[in-house]
Short mmCIF file of C-alpha atoms in Angstrom, two decimals:
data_model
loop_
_atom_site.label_atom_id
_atom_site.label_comp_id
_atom_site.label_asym_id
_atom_site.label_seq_id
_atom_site.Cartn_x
_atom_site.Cartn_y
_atom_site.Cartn_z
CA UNK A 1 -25.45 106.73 -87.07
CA UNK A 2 -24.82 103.13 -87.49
CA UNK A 3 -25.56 102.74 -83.31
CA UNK A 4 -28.86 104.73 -83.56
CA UNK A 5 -29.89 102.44 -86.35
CA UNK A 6 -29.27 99.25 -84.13
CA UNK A 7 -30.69 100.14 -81.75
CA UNK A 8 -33.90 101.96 -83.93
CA UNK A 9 -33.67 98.04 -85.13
CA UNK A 10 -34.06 96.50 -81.61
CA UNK A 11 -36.57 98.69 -80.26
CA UNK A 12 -38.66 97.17 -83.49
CA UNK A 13 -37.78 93.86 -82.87
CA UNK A 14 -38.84 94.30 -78.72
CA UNK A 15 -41.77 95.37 -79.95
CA UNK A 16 -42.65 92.81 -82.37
CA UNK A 17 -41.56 89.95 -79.58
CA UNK A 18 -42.99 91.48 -76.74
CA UNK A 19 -41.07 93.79 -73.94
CA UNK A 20 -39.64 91.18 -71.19
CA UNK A 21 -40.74 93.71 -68.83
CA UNK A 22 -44.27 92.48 -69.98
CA UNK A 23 -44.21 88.98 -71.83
CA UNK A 24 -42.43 86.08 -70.11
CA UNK A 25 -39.15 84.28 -72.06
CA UNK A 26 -41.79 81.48 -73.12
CA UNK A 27 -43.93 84.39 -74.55
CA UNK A 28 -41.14 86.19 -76.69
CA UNK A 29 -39.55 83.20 -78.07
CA UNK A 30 -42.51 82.07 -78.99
CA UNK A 31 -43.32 85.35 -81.19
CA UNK A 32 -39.93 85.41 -82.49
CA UNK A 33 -40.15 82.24 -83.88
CA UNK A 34 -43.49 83.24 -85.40
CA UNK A 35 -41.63 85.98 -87.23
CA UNK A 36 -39.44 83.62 -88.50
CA UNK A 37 -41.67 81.18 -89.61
CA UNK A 38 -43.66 83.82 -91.43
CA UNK A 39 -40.57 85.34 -93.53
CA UNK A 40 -39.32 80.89 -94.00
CA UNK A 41 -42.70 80.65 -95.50
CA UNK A 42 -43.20 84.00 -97.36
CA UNK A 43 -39.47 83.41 -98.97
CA UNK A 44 -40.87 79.45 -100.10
CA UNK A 45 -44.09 81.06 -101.40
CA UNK A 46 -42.05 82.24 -104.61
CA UNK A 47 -39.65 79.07 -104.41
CA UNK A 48 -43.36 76.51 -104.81
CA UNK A 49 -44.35 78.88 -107.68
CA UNK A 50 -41.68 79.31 -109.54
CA UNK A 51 -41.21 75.45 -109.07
CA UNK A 52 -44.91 74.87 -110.05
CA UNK A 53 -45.30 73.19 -106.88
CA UNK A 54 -49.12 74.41 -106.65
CA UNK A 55 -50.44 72.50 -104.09
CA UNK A 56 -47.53 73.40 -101.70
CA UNK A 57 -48.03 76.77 -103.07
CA UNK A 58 -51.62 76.70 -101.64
CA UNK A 59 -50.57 75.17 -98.72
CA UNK A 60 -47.69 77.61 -97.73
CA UNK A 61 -50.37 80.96 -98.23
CA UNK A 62 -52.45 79.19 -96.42
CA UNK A 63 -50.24 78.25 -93.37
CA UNK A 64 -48.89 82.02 -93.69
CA UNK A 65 -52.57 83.27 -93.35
CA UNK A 66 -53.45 81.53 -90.33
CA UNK A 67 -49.76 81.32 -88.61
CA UNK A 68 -50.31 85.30 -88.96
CA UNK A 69 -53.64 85.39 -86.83
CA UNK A 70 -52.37 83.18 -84.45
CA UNK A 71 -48.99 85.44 -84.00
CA UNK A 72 -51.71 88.27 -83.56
CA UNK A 73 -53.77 86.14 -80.87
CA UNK A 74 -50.11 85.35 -78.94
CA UNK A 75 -48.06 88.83 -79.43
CA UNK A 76 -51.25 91.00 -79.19
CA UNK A 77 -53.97 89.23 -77.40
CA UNK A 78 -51.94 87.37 -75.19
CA UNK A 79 -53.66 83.93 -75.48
CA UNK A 80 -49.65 82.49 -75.93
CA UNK A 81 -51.48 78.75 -74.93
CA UNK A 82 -53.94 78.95 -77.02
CA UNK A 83 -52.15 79.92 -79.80
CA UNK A 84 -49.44 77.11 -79.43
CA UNK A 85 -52.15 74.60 -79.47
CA UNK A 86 -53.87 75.82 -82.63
CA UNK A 87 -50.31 76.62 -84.27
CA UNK A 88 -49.63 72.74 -83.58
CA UNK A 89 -53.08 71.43 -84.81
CA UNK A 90 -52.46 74.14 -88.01
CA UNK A 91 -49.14 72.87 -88.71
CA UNK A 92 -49.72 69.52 -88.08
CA UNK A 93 -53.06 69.29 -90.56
CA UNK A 94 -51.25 71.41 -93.15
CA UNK A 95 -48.27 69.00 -93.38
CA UNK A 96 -50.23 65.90 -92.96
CA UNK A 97 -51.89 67.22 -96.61
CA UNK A 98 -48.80 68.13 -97.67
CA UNK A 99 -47.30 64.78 -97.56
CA UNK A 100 -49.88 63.03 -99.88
CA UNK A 101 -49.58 65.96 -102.68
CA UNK A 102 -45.75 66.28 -102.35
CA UNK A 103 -44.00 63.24 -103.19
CA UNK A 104 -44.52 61.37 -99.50
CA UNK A 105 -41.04 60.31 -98.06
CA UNK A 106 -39.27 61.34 -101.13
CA UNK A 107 -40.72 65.10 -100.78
CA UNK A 108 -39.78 67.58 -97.85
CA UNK A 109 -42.29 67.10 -95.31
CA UNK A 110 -40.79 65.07 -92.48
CA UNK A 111 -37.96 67.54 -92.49
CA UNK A 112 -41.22 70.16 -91.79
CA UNK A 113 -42.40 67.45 -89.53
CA UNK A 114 -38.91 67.42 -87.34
CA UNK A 115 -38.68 71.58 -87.73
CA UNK A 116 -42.07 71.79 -86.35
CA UNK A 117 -41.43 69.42 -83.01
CA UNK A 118 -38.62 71.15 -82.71
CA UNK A 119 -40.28 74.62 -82.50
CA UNK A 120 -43.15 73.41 -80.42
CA UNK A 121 -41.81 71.74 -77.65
CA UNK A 122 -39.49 74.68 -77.37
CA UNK A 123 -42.30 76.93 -76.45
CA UNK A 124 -44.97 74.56 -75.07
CA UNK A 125 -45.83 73.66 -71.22
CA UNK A 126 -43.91 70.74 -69.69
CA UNK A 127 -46.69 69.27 -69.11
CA UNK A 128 -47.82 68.89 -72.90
CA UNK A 129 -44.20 67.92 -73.98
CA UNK A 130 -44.97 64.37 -74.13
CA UNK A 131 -48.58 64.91 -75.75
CA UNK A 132 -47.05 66.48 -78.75
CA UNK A 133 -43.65 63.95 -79.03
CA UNK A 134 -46.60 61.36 -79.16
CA UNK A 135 -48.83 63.27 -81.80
CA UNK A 136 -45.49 64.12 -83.84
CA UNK A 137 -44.32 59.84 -83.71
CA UNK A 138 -47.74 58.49 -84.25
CA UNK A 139 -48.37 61.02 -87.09
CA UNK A 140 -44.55 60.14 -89.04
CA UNK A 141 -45.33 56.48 -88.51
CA UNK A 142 -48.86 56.72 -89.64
CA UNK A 143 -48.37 58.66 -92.74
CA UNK A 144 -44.87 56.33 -93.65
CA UNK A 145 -47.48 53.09 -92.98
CA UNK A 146 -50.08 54.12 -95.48
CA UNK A 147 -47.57 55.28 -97.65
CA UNK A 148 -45.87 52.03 -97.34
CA UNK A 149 -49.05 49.78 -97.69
CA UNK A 150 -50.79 52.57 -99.98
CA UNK A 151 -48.40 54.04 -102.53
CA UNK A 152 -51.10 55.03 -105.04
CA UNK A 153 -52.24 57.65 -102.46
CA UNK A 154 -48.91 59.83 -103.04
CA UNK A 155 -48.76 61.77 -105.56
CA UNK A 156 -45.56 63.51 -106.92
CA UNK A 157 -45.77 66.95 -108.15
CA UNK A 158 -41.25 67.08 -109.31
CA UNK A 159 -41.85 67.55 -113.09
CA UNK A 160 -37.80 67.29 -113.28
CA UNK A 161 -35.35 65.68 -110.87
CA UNK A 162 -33.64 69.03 -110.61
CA UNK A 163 -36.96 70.52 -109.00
CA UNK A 164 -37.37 68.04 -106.38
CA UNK A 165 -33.36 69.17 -105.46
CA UNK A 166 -33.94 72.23 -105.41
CA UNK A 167 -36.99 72.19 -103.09
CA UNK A 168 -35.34 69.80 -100.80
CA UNK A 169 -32.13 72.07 -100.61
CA UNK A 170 -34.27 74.83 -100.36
CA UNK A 171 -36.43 73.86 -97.48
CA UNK A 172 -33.41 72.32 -95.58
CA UNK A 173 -31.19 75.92 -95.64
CA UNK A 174 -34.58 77.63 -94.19
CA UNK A 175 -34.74 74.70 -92.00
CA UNK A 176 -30.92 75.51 -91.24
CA UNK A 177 -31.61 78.86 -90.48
CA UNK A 178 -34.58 78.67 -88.18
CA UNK A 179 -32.72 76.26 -85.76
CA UNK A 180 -29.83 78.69 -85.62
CA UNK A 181 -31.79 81.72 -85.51
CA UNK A 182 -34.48 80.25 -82.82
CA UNK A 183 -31.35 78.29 -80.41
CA UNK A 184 -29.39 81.48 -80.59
CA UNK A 185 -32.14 83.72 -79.41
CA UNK A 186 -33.18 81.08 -77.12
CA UNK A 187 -29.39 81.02 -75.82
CA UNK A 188 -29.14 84.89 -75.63
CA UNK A 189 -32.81 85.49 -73.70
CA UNK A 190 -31.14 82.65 -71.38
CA UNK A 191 -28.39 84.08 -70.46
CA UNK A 192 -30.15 88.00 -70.05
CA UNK A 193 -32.50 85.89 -67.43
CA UNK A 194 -30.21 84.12 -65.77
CA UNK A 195 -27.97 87.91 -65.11
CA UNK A 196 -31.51 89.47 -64.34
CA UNK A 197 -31.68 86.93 -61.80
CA UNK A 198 -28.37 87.10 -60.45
CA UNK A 199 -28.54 91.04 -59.85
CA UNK A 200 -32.13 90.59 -57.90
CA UNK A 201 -30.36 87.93 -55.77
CA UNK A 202 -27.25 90.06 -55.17
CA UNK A 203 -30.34 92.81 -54.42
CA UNK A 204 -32.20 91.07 -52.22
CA UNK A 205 -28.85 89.87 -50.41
CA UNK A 206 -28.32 93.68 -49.34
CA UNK A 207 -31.82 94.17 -48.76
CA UNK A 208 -32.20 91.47 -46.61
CA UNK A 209 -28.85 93.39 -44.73
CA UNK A 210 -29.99 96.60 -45.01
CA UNK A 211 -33.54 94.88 -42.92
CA UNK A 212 -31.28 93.31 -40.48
CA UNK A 213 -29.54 96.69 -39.17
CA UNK A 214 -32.79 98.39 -39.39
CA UNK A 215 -34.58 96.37 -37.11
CA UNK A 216 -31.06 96.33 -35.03
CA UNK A 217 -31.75 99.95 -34.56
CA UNK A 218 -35.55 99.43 -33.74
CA UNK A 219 -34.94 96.97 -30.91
CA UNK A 220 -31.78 99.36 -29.45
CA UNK A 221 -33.55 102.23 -29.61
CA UNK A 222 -36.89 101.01 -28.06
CA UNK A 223 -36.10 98.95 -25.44
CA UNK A 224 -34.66 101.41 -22.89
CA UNK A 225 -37.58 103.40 -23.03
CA UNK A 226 -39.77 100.42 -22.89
CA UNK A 227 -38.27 99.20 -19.74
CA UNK A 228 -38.51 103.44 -17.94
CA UNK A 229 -41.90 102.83 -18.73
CA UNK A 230 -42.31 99.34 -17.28
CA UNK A 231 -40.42 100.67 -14.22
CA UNK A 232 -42.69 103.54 -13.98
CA UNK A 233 -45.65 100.89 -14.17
CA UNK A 234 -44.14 98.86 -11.84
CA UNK A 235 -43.85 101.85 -9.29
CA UNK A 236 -47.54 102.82 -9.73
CA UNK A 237 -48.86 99.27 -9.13
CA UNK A 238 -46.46 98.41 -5.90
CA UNK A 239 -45.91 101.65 -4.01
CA UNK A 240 -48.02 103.25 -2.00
CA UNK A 241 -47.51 107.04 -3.24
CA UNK A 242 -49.46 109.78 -2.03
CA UNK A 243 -51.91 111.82 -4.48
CA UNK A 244 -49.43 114.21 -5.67
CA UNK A 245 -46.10 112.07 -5.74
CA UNK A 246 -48.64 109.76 -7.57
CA UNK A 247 -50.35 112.60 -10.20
CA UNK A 248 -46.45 113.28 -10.49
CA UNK A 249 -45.83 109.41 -11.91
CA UNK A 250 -48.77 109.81 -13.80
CA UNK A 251 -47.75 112.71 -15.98
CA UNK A 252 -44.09 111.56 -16.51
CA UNK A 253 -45.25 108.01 -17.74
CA UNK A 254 -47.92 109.95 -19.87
CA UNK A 255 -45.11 111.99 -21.39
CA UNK A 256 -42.49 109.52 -21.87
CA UNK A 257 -45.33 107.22 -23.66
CA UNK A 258 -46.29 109.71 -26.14
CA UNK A 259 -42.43 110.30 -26.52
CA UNK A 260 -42.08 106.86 -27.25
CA UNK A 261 -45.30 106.52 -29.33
CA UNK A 262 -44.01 109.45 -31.33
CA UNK A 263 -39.88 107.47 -31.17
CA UNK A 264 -41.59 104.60 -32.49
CA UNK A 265 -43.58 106.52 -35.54
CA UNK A 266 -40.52 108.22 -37.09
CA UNK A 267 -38.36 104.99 -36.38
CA UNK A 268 -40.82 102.92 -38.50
CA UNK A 269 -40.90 105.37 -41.29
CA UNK A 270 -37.84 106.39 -41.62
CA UNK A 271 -37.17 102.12 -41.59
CA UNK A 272 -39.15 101.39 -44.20
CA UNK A 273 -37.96 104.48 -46.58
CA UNK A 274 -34.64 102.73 -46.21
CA UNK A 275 -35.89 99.23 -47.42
CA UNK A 276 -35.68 100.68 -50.56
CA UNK A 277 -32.13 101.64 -50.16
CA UNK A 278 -30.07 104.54 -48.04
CA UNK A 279 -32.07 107.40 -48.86
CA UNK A 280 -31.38 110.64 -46.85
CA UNK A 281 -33.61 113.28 -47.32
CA UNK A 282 -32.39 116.37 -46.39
CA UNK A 283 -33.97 119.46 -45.32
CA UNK A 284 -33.35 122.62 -43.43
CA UNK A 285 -34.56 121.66 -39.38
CA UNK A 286 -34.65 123.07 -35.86
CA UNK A 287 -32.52 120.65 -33.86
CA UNK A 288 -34.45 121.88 -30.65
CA UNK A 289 -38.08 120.72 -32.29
CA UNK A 290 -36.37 117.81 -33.81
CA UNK A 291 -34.71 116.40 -30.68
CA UNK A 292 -36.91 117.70 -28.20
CA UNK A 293 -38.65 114.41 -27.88
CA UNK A 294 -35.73 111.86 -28.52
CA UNK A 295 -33.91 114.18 -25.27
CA UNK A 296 -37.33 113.98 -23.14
CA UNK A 297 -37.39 110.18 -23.21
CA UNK A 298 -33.62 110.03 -22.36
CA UNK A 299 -33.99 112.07 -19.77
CA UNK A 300 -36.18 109.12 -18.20
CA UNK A 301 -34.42 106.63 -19.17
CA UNK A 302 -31.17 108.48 -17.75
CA UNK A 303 -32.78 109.64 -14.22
CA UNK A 304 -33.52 105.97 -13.25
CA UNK A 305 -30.27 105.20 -13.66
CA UNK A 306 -29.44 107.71 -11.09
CA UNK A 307 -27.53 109.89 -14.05
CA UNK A 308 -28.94 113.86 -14.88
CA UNK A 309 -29.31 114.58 -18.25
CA UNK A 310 -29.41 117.59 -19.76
CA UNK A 311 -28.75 119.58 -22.87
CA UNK A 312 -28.59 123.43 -23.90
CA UNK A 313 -29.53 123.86 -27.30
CA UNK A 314 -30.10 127.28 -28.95
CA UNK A 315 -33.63 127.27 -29.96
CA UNK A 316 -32.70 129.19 -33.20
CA UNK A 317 -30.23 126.70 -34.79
CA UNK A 318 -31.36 125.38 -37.83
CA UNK A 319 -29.30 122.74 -39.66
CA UNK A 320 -29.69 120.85 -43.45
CA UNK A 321 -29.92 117.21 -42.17
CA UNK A 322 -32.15 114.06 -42.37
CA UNK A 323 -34.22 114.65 -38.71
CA UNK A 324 -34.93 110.87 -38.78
CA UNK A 325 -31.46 110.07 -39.18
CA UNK A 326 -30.23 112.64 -36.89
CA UNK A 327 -32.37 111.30 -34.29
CA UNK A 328 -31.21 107.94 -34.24
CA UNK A 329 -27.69 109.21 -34.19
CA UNK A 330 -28.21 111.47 -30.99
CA UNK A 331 -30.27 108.59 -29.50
CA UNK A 332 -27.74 105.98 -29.77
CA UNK A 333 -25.07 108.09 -28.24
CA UNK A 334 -26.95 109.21 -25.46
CA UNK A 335 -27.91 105.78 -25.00
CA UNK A 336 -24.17 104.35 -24.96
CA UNK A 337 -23.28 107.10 -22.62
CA UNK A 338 -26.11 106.00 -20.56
#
């Protein structure tokens, strides 16, 4: 019971953060630290009121408003960019407010200021890493300037001293929390990629294998009866036959090249159904039809060696076998032999 509800509980949260079979790790941590922002903010909604904090009030409805579109935009629009620039500008304007109607640098909003660096660069491009520690400097030193040179533009809102405590110790624990909550899922998405990653390398190690001994088998098996007919060419083009030692020729190479044509065909296939990993498929054959070809070609390549080849085969038998892979069996021990 308790297993079907974990796992009733991750299927919910995959779906809230996007499937990594669909959103990259940029993408899902992203939307998980949306999620978390939006319960943060919907547990400090009640903390402003009950604090009469009403400007902060305002300004944390607000922020949960529009940080709810723009998880919407990122989870199910997929504009994860966009929505990282607009949650910056949002979070940025909101706080910048927030300062001057919250007690400046004796209120909580450069803690917001650090959280919300912190959660930004995490997500955000490389590239825009350096644009946002400038915005999130410029805007702390800017805001601690006028303050400094302006005081009368600060107001405080802490009725009590035990208010301003308890919205400081309040903020810092959700602070506290989202750090944790947003490294650890960071750490454990990490770790699933970089095992993802491992198994495809291991993967394409044996793939890469698996490709090697194919084409092993493609050049072995092809190049004797390439060469029968290039000797067969070779024979046409420098002897002088007559018409029926030459119409003789003719018909052999004309056989042994659709032999080959038809080797070639059901070597390729069978090749690239094994790319995707040793798969026999096995059905009920007549070994007569299904060597028939691989045994004509032989034949050539054995008679210009001198060497008679031949073969009595019951043309009833049937067998349950992969014909591809028996023929590459029979050919390579005829060729061996030969």
């Amino acid at each position: 019971m308790v297993k079907k509800s974990l796992r009733s509980v991750t299927a919910v949260w995959d779906y809230l953060t996007g499937n990594p079979s669909e959103f990259a790790l940029e993408a899902r941590i992203f939307n998980a630290l949306c999620i978390i922002g939006l319960l943060a903010i919907a547990y400090h909604i009640p903390v402003n009121f009950s604090l009469g904090l009403s400007f902060s009030l305002v300004i944390s409805i607000t922020l949960f408003c529009i940080q709810s579109y723009l998880y919407y935009l990122a989870r199910f629009k997929r504009q994860l960019q966009i929505s990282i620039l607009l949650t910056g500008i949002n979070i940025h304007s909101l706080l910048i407010l927030n300062y001057f109607y919250n007690a400046g640098i004796g209120g909580p909003t450069l803690i917001l200021l650090a959280l919300t660096f912190f959660l930004i660069i995490t997500v955000a491009s490389k590239k825009s890493n350096f644009v946002w520690i400038f915005v999130n400097l410029a805007l702390v030193l800017g805001l601690l300037c006028t303050e400094y040179y302006y005081p009368q533009l600060v107001t405080n809102p802490y009725t009590h001293r035990s208010s301003l405590f308890i919205d400081t110790g309040s903020l810092y624990l959700v602070v506290i929390v989202l750090i944790y909550t947003g490294t650890t899922y960071m750490r454990d998405n990490y770790k699933k990629e970089k095992t993802s990653a491992e198994m495809r390398a291991v993967s394409m190690e044996k793939l890469n294998d698996e490709k090697d001994k194919l084409f092993s088998i493609i050049s072995h098996d092809l190049r004797a009866p390439l060469a029968t007919i290039h000797d067969y060419l070779q024979i046409l083009s420098e002897e002088n036959l007559d018409p029926a030692e030459k119409r003789s020729f003719e018909n052999d190479l004309l056989q042994i090249t659709r032999n080959t044509q038809d080797l070639l065909t059901n070597i390729l296939t069978w090749s690239a159904s094994q790319l995707e990993g040793l798969n026999a498929k096995i059905q009920e054959i007549n070994v007569l039809v299904a060597l028939r070809p691989t045994l004509t070609v032989q034949r050539a390549i054995a008679a210009k060696k001198r060497l008679k080849l031949s073969y009595t085969i019951d043309p009833s038998l049937q067998i349950l076998a992969d014909p591809d892979m028996l023929q590459v069996i029979i050919r390579n021990l005829i060729n061996n032999s030969i």
